[in-house]
């Protein structure tokens, strides 16, 4: 594939003149003559950097990228990494370009994580070229940058299904492919897992390589240090690649612009990158080493080590002190450098743990991503030529936004309210809070454990902290919740976003366990809003509960469209009081959280069959509204508890109470509806809910089944 | 104190300033900024700089670091730092920068300029826009502040080339550094598993090698 037919010289000239108003048909000329054109010509489109946004929108200046998928002749020949082994460096570069455009066009069709994948294209190519997956283990931390890896390891034809029901996972997954050696989704786990794989290899007497790729954001988590500390001690051969793109928080911007790095580690890393003033001293040290060299290997090595320690800047000594040999910084977009270094490290026999500090740029290669403040970290479907995302207009806003507004309204009135999050300013909506109260919003980096204990410390001083962490990420901080907050009865408020099933992110981000693990704690108040107005009231309730910890959970997705309280200020609810939404007979549905909406849907389905159900919103799992449960149990034959959580949650607490209170000794039947005892795979929210069996139809069918009307049950389900 | 030892003399003639800078153009560009400011320190002992509070020392330096082409106008206008151009203090926050930029952009946009002064306004507009571009990005702002502290303020148009050149130079340095690190790794690995090393990994490796030798 070395043929470059210059069949369109006129067009080439047009491309090189600046400010050419390029029409979309121009790029299609390239795509039509597929095999004849040298793909390097396409670089002319986007290699020039334009100055950032003046008033004129980008589309007025003409599209800065292809609108059609460009031909990828080299990538078409690569199905597995083994097909890459005979490529020359020039071909590797071409492969990287084709891979990049492939990623962009795939993500433009499906949505997903774009910026991070673009930043590691060259690194992925270099890794697969030098190492022999799957015998050599390559681990990708978090996994959202693994799109190029998936394309190169036999899943290119399935990329159009990524993050969809029955499609590829958006993160690495062991059951999907043998090239994904470890499942990721939460961050900072790869060094630990990689060390485990390295030690396992040593115990079994094998000799493959283990490479763990981790980002600078994930480095802010404690587990990365625990792992490096252990790696340094055990001294097993492994390679850690620190992918440094200076984006420590997500999204990598707040509402007003790029986020400056959070924490001291980032400045240490950037000092590593720019060591200029000490360079001369280093030259001297090198000269001394050279002189000493020759037969005195050990002494020379010692001198070199001291020299490096002296002048390597405080950052490299951090890794060196932990016992990893530091190499870098390295330009992460230069394939020659990467291949040279990786080959060298691979060929060295006994290295112990090595850390290669690679500097990349998030969103590299796609002009719109490079310029965007959030570097197109996570995008919906978009148009590749203009970078415009297709965001559907919903009539209501997300629960996340409502939460942020509610918290702002509370904080206006109460000066002691502060918000804490762990590197998720955008995902938790706290960027809005940050903009309104810049000194009262704390981003601690990816450190949930620290966030919880930090909140506990704040609460000791009379501050009212709202710890806003995704339900599934709070799992990390469970001991801190139990020991530091609940045991001491400190009034920390936990706002658990993404509770229940979360859609495309899949089981790694699914918040199914929070009712279970929060409601079993003795001092915790556990509540869940059934709609956005209730969310406002519960934020106010949590703000008012000042003598014990409290938590509330809300799902991903948009509100249902109820009226919001005036000026976004909720009214505290009486703790331990539920409410009845629909009065009926014989069967009562007691819902917890947004499952109440599914219950209402089921009730309306049953109306057409002549049955009227009672629907109640429990609001509190702890303390339970005992009077409500007693009255429901006494006046109905059947009580069904519904929640979008695992076993051991709301339903179990109701059952426990009913059993102890003697309510199950008569003719009352109790049935629970919970998430099934298996992980629900990623897909669209409706598909997931159907898979879990919690749709209104499923609830109605359950009622029919209990009533003995199995025919109607089947009818509803089909 | 940012004047780097220059004694401020009242009313010193800024024309004296230009003399050493024109000489500096001939100085070979070895370590670019670092040596540049060093040589300016040593060779211009006779020249006093005017330290104008609150901004640091400014030199109307030609873009000697690279071959940046500059017009006379740009040279004259580059006497202002970005902060002065936008009219905000050096500690200005992002919000201040944005506000100032929006105000000035609206004022100097070529479409609303008074007739006859369109060109001048356009030039100002471009400068304001560059200032915003650099100051709004924390990374580039940090670099710029560092240069300002060292007493260099390069012309606007030169800055873009400067940054990419600086990028190239840094990359070149990086290459030397990691090559040295790689040779250090090789050297270290020769002695790593000597019998004295009792780490778990070393023991396993020795075990593995022994097994391999037996076979």
PDB file of C-alpha atoms in Angstrom, chain B residues 1-214:
ATOM      1  CA  UNK B   1      11.003  41.571  43.706  1.00  0.00           C
ATOM      2  CA  UNK B   2      10.923  41.118  40.034  1.00  0.00           C
ATOM      3  CA  UNK B   3      13.462  43.605  38.793  1.00  0.00           C
ATOM      4  CA  UNK B   4      16.285  41.102  38.962  1.00  0.00           C
ATOM      5  CA  UNK B   5      18.776  43.469  40.387  1.00  0.00           C
ATOM      6  CA  UNK B   6      18.356  46.230  37.912  1.00  0.00           C
ATOM      7  CA  UNK B   7      18.451  49.583  39.581  1.00  0.00           C
ATOM      8  CA  UNK B   8      15.539  51.671  38.549  1.00  0.00           C
ATOM      9  CA  UNK B   9      16.592  55.091  37.460  1.00  0.00           C
ATOM     10  CA  UNK B  10      13.920  57.660  37.132  1.00  0.00           C
ATOM     11  CA  UNK B  11      13.201  58.782  33.684  1.00  0.00           C
ATOM     12  CA  UNK B  12      15.696  56.504  32.064  1.00  0.00           C
ATOM     13  CA  UNK B  13      15.562  56.610  28.392  1.00  0.00           C
ATOM     14  CA  UNK B  14      13.892  53.584  26.957  1.00  0.00           C
ATOM     15  CA  UNK B  15      15.892  54.046  23.826  1.00  0.00           C
ATOM     16  CA  UNK B  16      18.945  52.836  25.679  1.00  0.00           C
ATOM     17  CA  UNK B  17      17.059  49.626  26.046  1.00  0.00           C
ATOM     18  CA  UNK B  18      16.970  48.768  22.408  1.00  0.00           C
ATOM     19  CA  UNK B  19      20.706  48.707  21.958  1.00  0.00           C
ATOM     20  CA  UNK B  20      21.505  45.521  23.842  1.00  0.00           C
ATOM     21  CA  UNK B  21      18.447  43.782  22.500  1.00  0.00           C
ATOM     22  CA  UNK B  22      19.550  44.289  18.937  1.00  0.00           C
ATOM     23  CA  UNK B  23      22.849  42.748  19.872  1.00  0.00           C
ATOM     24  CA  UNK B  24      21.085  39.845  21.461  1.00  0.00           C
ATOM     25  CA  UNK B  25      19.675  38.765  18.161  1.00  0.00           C
ATOM     26  CA  UNK B  26      23.091  37.538  17.210  1.00  0.00           C
ATOM     27  CA  UNK B  27      23.501  35.429  20.281  1.00  0.00           C
ATOM     28  CA  UNK B  28      23.238  31.763  19.328  1.00  0.00           C
ATOM     29  CA  UNK B  29      20.059  30.230  20.480  1.00  0.00           C
ATOM     30  CA  UNK B  30      21.395  27.403  22.587  1.00  0.00           C
ATOM     31  CA  UNK B  31      19.078  27.015  25.527  1.00  0.00           C
ATOM     32  CA  UNK B  32      16.635  29.576  24.291  1.00  0.00           C
ATOM     33  CA  UNK B  33      14.832  31.281  27.080  1.00  0.00           C
ATOM     34  CA  UNK B  34      17.081  30.289  29.877  1.00  0.00           C
ATOM     35  CA  UNK B  35      20.301  31.512  28.395  1.00  0.00           C
ATOM     36  CA  UNK B  36      18.540  34.424  26.832  1.00  0.00           C
ATOM     37  CA  UNK B  37      17.548  35.949  30.085  1.00  0.00           C
ATOM     38  CA  UNK B  38      20.941  35.119  31.492  1.00  0.00           C
ATOM     39  CA  UNK B  39      22.785  36.909  28.767  1.00  0.00           C
ATOM     40  CA  UNK B  40      20.480  39.823  28.995  1.00  0.00           C
ATOM     41  CA  UNK B  41      21.288  39.984  32.645  1.00  0.00           C
ATOM     42  CA  UNK B  42      25.001  40.017  32.163  1.00  0.00           C
ATOM     43  CA  UNK B  43      25.450  42.017  29.029  1.00  0.00           C
ATOM     44  CA  UNK B  44      23.134  44.811  29.843  1.00  0.00           C
ATOM     45  CA  UNK B  45      24.693  45.826  33.139  1.00  0.00           C
ATOM     46  CA  UNK B  46      25.083  49.313  31.832  1.00  0.00           C
ATOM     47  CA  UNK B  47      21.488  49.626  30.947  1.00  0.00           C
ATOM     48  CA  UNK B  48      18.889  50.194  33.531  1.00  0.00           C
ATOM     49  CA  UNK B  49      15.449  48.984  33.087  1.00  0.00           C
ATOM     50  CA  UNK B  50      12.473  50.868  34.177  1.00  0.00           C
ATOM     51  CA  UNK B  51      10.619  48.796  36.662  1.00  0.00           C
ATOM     52  CA  UNK B  52       7.092  49.885  36.312  1.00  0.00           C
ATOM     53  CA  UNK B  53       4.884  48.857  39.151  1.00  0.00           C
ATOM     54  CA  UNK B  54       2.882  46.746  39.548  1.00  0.00           C
ATOM     55  CA  UNK B  55       3.860  44.762  36.492  1.00  0.00           C
ATOM     56  CA  UNK B  56       7.272  43.173  36.371  1.00  0.00           C
ATOM     57  CA  UNK B  57      10.225  44.081  34.295  1.00  0.00           C
ATOM     58  CA  UNK B  58       9.429  44.413  30.671  1.00  0.00           C
ATOM     59  CA  UNK B  59      11.763  44.377  27.829  1.00  0.00           C
ATOM     60  CA  UNK B  60      10.728  45.293  24.376  1.00  0.00           C
ATOM     61  CA  UNK B  61      12.609  42.231  23.314  1.00  0.00           C
ATOM     62  CA  UNK B  62      12.649  41.255  19.751  1.00  0.00           C
ATOM     63  CA  UNK B  63      11.679  37.667  19.210  1.00  0.00           C
ATOM     64  CA  UNK B  64      15.265  36.589  19.351  1.00  0.00           C
ATOM     65  CA  UNK B  65      14.313  33.212  20.590  1.00  0.00           C
ATOM     66  CA  UNK B  66      13.122  32.165  17.199  1.00  0.00           C
ATOM     67  CA  UNK B  67      13.035  33.681  13.806  1.00  0.00           C
ATOM     68  CA  UNK B  68       9.735  35.369  14.515  1.00  0.00           C
ATOM     69  CA  UNK B  69       9.107  38.167  12.109  1.00  0.00           C
ATOM     70  CA  UNK B  70       7.809  41.281  13.689  1.00  0.00           C
ATOM     71  CA  UNK B  71       6.576  44.516  12.379  1.00  0.00           C
ATOM     72  CA  UNK B  72       7.507  47.784  13.954  1.00  0.00           C
ATOM     73  CA  UNK B  73       3.973  48.305  15.101  1.00  0.00           C
ATOM     74  CA  UNK B  74       3.782  44.999  16.872  1.00  0.00           C
ATOM     75  CA  UNK B  75       7.043  45.789  18.591  1.00  0.00           C
ATOM     76  CA  UNK B  76       5.764  49.072  19.843  1.00  0.00           C
ATOM     77  CA  UNK B  77       2.434  47.687  20.887  1.00  0.00           C
ATOM     78  CA  UNK B  78       3.941  44.722  22.628  1.00  0.00           C
ATOM     79  CA  UNK B  79       5.075  47.003  25.356  1.00  0.00           C
ATOM     80  CA  UNK B  80       1.813  46.084  27.023  1.00  0.00           C
ATOM     81  CA  UNK B  81       1.476  42.809  28.836  1.00  0.00           C
ATOM     82  CA  UNK B  82      -1.661  40.776  28.324  1.00  0.00           C
ATOM     83  CA  UNK B  83      -2.924  41.809  31.693  1.00  0.00           C
ATOM     84  CA  UNK B  84      -2.542  45.497  30.946  1.00  0.00           C
ATOM     85  CA  UNK B  85      -4.136  45.038  27.577  1.00  0.00           C
ATOM     86  CA  UNK B  86      -7.209  43.528  29.149  1.00  0.00           C
ATOM     87  CA  UNK B  87      -7.097  45.951  32.033  1.00  0.00           C
ATOM     88  CA  UNK B  88      -7.110  43.408  34.815  1.00  0.00           C
ATOM     89  CA  UNK B  89      -4.701  42.700  37.645  1.00  0.00           C
ATOM     90  CA  UNK B  90      -2.307  39.802  37.337  1.00  0.00           C
ATOM     91  CA  UNK B  91      -4.256  37.854  39.864  1.00  0.00           C
ATOM     92  CA  UNK B  92      -7.416  38.236  37.824  1.00  0.00           C
ATOM     93  CA  UNK B  93      -9.710  35.259  37.845  1.00  0.00           C
ATOM     94  CA  UNK B  94     -11.079  33.509  34.821  1.00  0.00           C
ATOM     95  CA  UNK B  95     -14.355  35.343  35.192  1.00  0.00           C
ATOM     96  CA  UNK B  96     -12.559  38.709  35.165  1.00  0.00           C
ATOM     97  CA  UNK B  97     -10.603  37.738  32.104  1.00  0.00           C
ATOM     98  CA  UNK B  98     -13.738  36.658  30.305  1.00  0.00           C
ATOM     99  CA  UNK B  99     -15.576  39.841  31.172  1.00  0.00           C
ATOM    100  CA  UNK B 100     -12.708  42.046  30.105  1.00  0.00           C
ATOM    101  CA  UNK B 101     -12.308  40.133  26.887  1.00  0.00           C
ATOM    102  CA  UNK B 102     -15.975  40.393  26.051  1.00  0.00           C
ATOM    103  CA  UNK B 103     -16.012  44.112  26.702  1.00  0.00           C
ATOM    104  CA  UNK B 104     -12.941  44.804  24.636  1.00  0.00           C
ATOM    105  CA  UNK B 105     -13.973  42.439  21.872  1.00  0.00           C
ATOM    106  CA  UNK B 106     -17.226  44.257  21.519  1.00  0.00           C
ATOM    107  CA  UNK B 107     -15.426  47.574  21.508  1.00  0.00           C
ATOM    108  CA  UNK B 108     -12.749  46.710  18.987  1.00  0.00           C
ATOM    109  CA  UNK B 109     -14.557  44.387  16.668  1.00  0.00           C
ATOM    110  CA  UNK B 110     -13.889  45.527  13.123  1.00  0.00           C
ATOM    111  CA  UNK B 111     -17.600  45.642  12.347  1.00  0.00           C
ATOM    112  CA  UNK B 112     -18.252  48.309  14.937  1.00  0.00           C
ATOM    113  CA  UNK B 113     -15.089  50.306  14.474  1.00  0.00           C
ATOM    114  CA  UNK B 114     -15.347  53.941  13.445  1.00  0.00           C
ATOM    115  CA  UNK B 115     -14.656  54.404   9.755  1.00  0.00           C
ATOM    116  CA  UNK B 116     -11.048  54.943   8.835  1.00  0.00           C
ATOM    117  CA  UNK B 117      -9.698  53.301  11.956  1.00  0.00           C
ATOM    118  CA  UNK B 118     -10.795  49.833  11.042  1.00  0.00           C
ATOM    119  CA  UNK B 119      -7.294  48.514  10.571  1.00  0.00           C
ATOM    120  CA  UNK B 120      -6.051  49.755  13.879  1.00  0.00           C
ATOM    121  CA  UNK B 121      -9.093  48.397  15.633  1.00  0.00           C
ATOM    122  CA  UNK B 122      -8.713  45.057  13.929  1.00  0.00           C
ATOM    123  CA  UNK B 123      -5.144  44.798  15.128  1.00  0.00           C
ATOM    124  CA  UNK B 124      -6.188  45.593  18.659  1.00  0.00           C
ATOM    125  CA  UNK B 125      -8.975  43.083  18.414  1.00  0.00           C
ATOM    126  CA  UNK B 126      -6.558  40.385  17.345  1.00  0.00           C
ATOM    127  CA  UNK B 127      -4.247  41.204  20.213  1.00  0.00           C
ATOM    128  CA  UNK B 128      -7.107  41.138  22.698  1.00  0.00           C
ATOM    129  CA  UNK B 129      -8.204  37.813  21.352  1.00  0.00           C
ATOM    130  CA  UNK B 130      -4.723  36.372  21.664  1.00  0.00           C
ATOM    131  CA  UNK B 131      -4.485  37.652  25.179  1.00  0.00           C
ATOM    132  CA  UNK B 132      -7.725  35.913  26.029  1.00  0.00           C
ATOM    133  CA  UNK B 133      -6.640  32.717  24.336  1.00  0.00           C
ATOM    134  CA  UNK B 134      -3.527  32.496  26.419  1.00  0.00           C
ATOM    135  CA  UNK B 135      -4.863  33.727  29.714  1.00  0.00           C
ATOM    136  CA  UNK B 136      -7.970  31.611  29.667  1.00  0.00           C
ATOM    137  CA  UNK B 137      -6.044  28.378  29.441  1.00  0.00           C
ATOM    138  CA  UNK B 138      -4.476  27.751  32.818  1.00  0.00           C
ATOM    139  CA  UNK B 139      -1.536  25.860  31.374  1.00  0.00           C
ATOM    140  CA  UNK B 140      -0.581  28.524  28.900  1.00  0.00           C
ATOM    141  CA  UNK B 141      -1.284  31.226  31.424  1.00  0.00           C
ATOM    142  CA  UNK B 142       1.143  29.595  33.807  1.00  0.00           C
ATOM    143  CA  UNK B 143       3.798  29.564  31.094  1.00  0.00           C
ATOM    144  CA  UNK B 144       3.105  33.175  30.292  1.00  0.00           C
ATOM    145  CA  UNK B 145       3.279  34.243  33.924  1.00  0.00           C
ATOM    146  CA  UNK B 146       6.570  32.457  34.222  1.00  0.00           C
ATOM    147  CA  UNK B 147       7.968  34.350  31.262  1.00  0.00           C
ATOM    148  CA  UNK B 148       6.646  37.601  32.601  1.00  0.00           C
ATOM    149  CA  UNK B 149       8.364  36.889  35.873  1.00  0.00           C
ATOM    150  CA  UNK B 150      11.603  36.269  34.081  1.00  0.00           C
ATOM    151  CA  UNK B 151      11.262  39.602  32.454  1.00  0.00           C
ATOM    152  CA  UNK B 152      10.397  38.598  28.948  1.00  0.00           C
ATOM    153  CA  UNK B 153       7.467  39.724  27.040  1.00  0.00           C
ATOM    154  CA  UNK B 154       7.469  38.522  23.502  1.00  0.00           C
ATOM    155  CA  UNK B 155       5.468  39.903  20.707  1.00  0.00           C
ATOM    156  CA  UNK B 156       2.099  38.419  20.135  1.00  0.00           C
ATOM    157  CA  UNK B 157       2.635  36.917  16.756  1.00  0.00           C
ATOM    158  CA  UNK B 158       5.882  35.440  17.816  1.00  0.00           C
ATOM    159  CA  UNK B 159       4.327  33.694  20.726  1.00  0.00           C
ATOM    160  CA  UNK B 160       2.580  31.066  18.723  1.00  0.00           C
ATOM    161  CA  UNK B 161       5.756  30.033  17.025  1.00  0.00           C
ATOM    162  CA  UNK B 162       7.484  30.342  20.331  1.00  0.00           C
ATOM    163  CA  UNK B 163       5.177  27.879  21.940  1.00  0.00           C
ATOM    164  CA  UNK B 164       5.511  25.280  19.267  1.00  0.00           C
ATOM    165  CA  UNK B 165       9.258  25.761  19.270  1.00  0.00           C
ATOM    166  CA  UNK B 166       9.371  25.465  22.977  1.00  0.00           C
ATOM    167  CA  UNK B 167       7.359  22.315  22.598  1.00  0.00           C
ATOM    168  CA  UNK B 168       9.896  20.953  20.138  1.00  0.00           C
ATOM    169  CA  UNK B 169      12.788  21.848  22.358  1.00  0.00           C
ATOM    170  CA  UNK B 170      11.235  20.314  25.376  1.00  0.00           C
ATOM    171  CA  UNK B 171      10.605  17.177  23.376  1.00  0.00           C
ATOM    172  CA  UNK B 172      14.235  17.127  22.345  1.00  0.00           C
ATOM    173  CA  UNK B 173      15.308  17.402  25.955  1.00  0.00           C
ATOM    174  CA  UNK B 174      12.917  14.711  26.918  1.00  0.00           C
ATOM    175  CA  UNK B 175      14.486  12.364  24.400  1.00  0.00           C
ATOM    176  CA  UNK B 176      17.927  12.840  25.882  1.00  0.00           C
ATOM    177  CA  UNK B 177      16.557  12.293  29.302  1.00  0.00           C
ATOM    178  CA  UNK B 178      14.741   9.083  28.630  1.00  0.00           C
ATOM    179  CA  UNK B 179      17.596   7.692  26.615  1.00  0.00           C
ATOM    180  CA  UNK B 180      19.804   8.205  29.631  1.00  0.00           C
ATOM    181  CA  UNK B 181      17.177   6.587  31.809  1.00  0.00           C
ATOM    182  CA  UNK B 182      17.009   3.572  29.520  1.00  0.00           C
ATOM    183  CA  UNK B 183      20.754   3.058  29.648  1.00  0.00           C
ATOM    184  CA  UNK B 184      20.532   3.392  33.420  1.00  0.00           C
ATOM    185  CA  UNK B 185      17.895   0.703  33.459  1.00  0.00           C
ATOM    186  CA  UNK B 186      20.057  -1.635  31.413  1.00  0.00           C
ATOM    187  CA  UNK B 187      23.015  -1.036  33.653  1.00  0.00           C
ATOM    188  CA  UNK B 188      20.989  -1.599  36.755  1.00  0.00           C
ATOM    189  CA  UNK B 189      19.452  -4.770  35.451  1.00  0.00           C
ATOM    190  CA  UNK B 190      22.845  -6.396  35.016  1.00  0.00           C
ATOM    191  CA  UNK B 191      23.349  -6.462  38.744  1.00  0.00           C
ATOM    192  CA  UNK B 192      19.782  -6.689  39.818  1.00  0.00           C
ATOM    193  CA  UNK B 193      19.496 -10.309  40.705  1.00  0.00           C
ATOM    194  CA  UNK B 194      22.832 -10.733  42.369  1.00  0.00           C
ATOM    195  CA  UNK B 195      22.527 -13.085  45.302  1.00  0.00           C
ATOM    196  CA  UNK B 196      22.437 -10.226  47.716  1.00  0.00           C
ATOM    197  CA  UNK B 197      19.065  -9.056  46.448  1.00  0.00           C
ATOM    198  CA  UNK B 198      16.456 -10.645  48.653  1.00  0.00           C
ATOM    199  CA  UNK B 199      13.304  -9.142  47.169  1.00  0.00           C
ATOM    200  CA  UNK B 200      10.535 -11.545  46.381  1.00  0.00           C
ATOM    201  CA  UNK B 201      10.757 -10.838  42.678  1.00  0.00           C
ATOM    202  CA  UNK B 202      14.503 -11.459  42.617  1.00  0.00           C
ATOM    203  CA  UNK B 203      14.083 -14.756  44.395  1.00  0.00           C
ATOM    204  CA  UNK B 204      11.410 -15.888  41.956  1.00  0.00           C
ATOM    205  CA  UNK B 205      13.530 -14.865  38.997  1.00  0.00           C
ATOM    206  CA  UNK B 206      16.522 -16.800  40.311  1.00  0.00           C
ATOM    207  CA  UNK B 207      14.292 -19.793  40.842  1.00  0.00           C
ATOM    208  CA  UNK B 208      12.950 -19.547  37.329  1.00  0.00           C
ATOM    209  CA  UNK B 209      16.403 -19.208  35.824  1.00  0.00           C
ATOM    210  CA  UNK B 210      17.656 -22.186  37.776  1.00  0.00           C
ATOM    211  CA  UNK B 211      14.797 -24.268  36.477  1.00  0.00           C
ATOM    212  CA  UNK B 212      15.494 -23.105  32.965  1.00  0.00           C
ATOM    213  CA  UNK B 213      19.172 -23.989  33.325  1.00  0.00           C
ATOM    214  CA  UNK B 214      18.392 -27.449  34.552  1.00  0.00           C
TER     215      UNK B 214
END
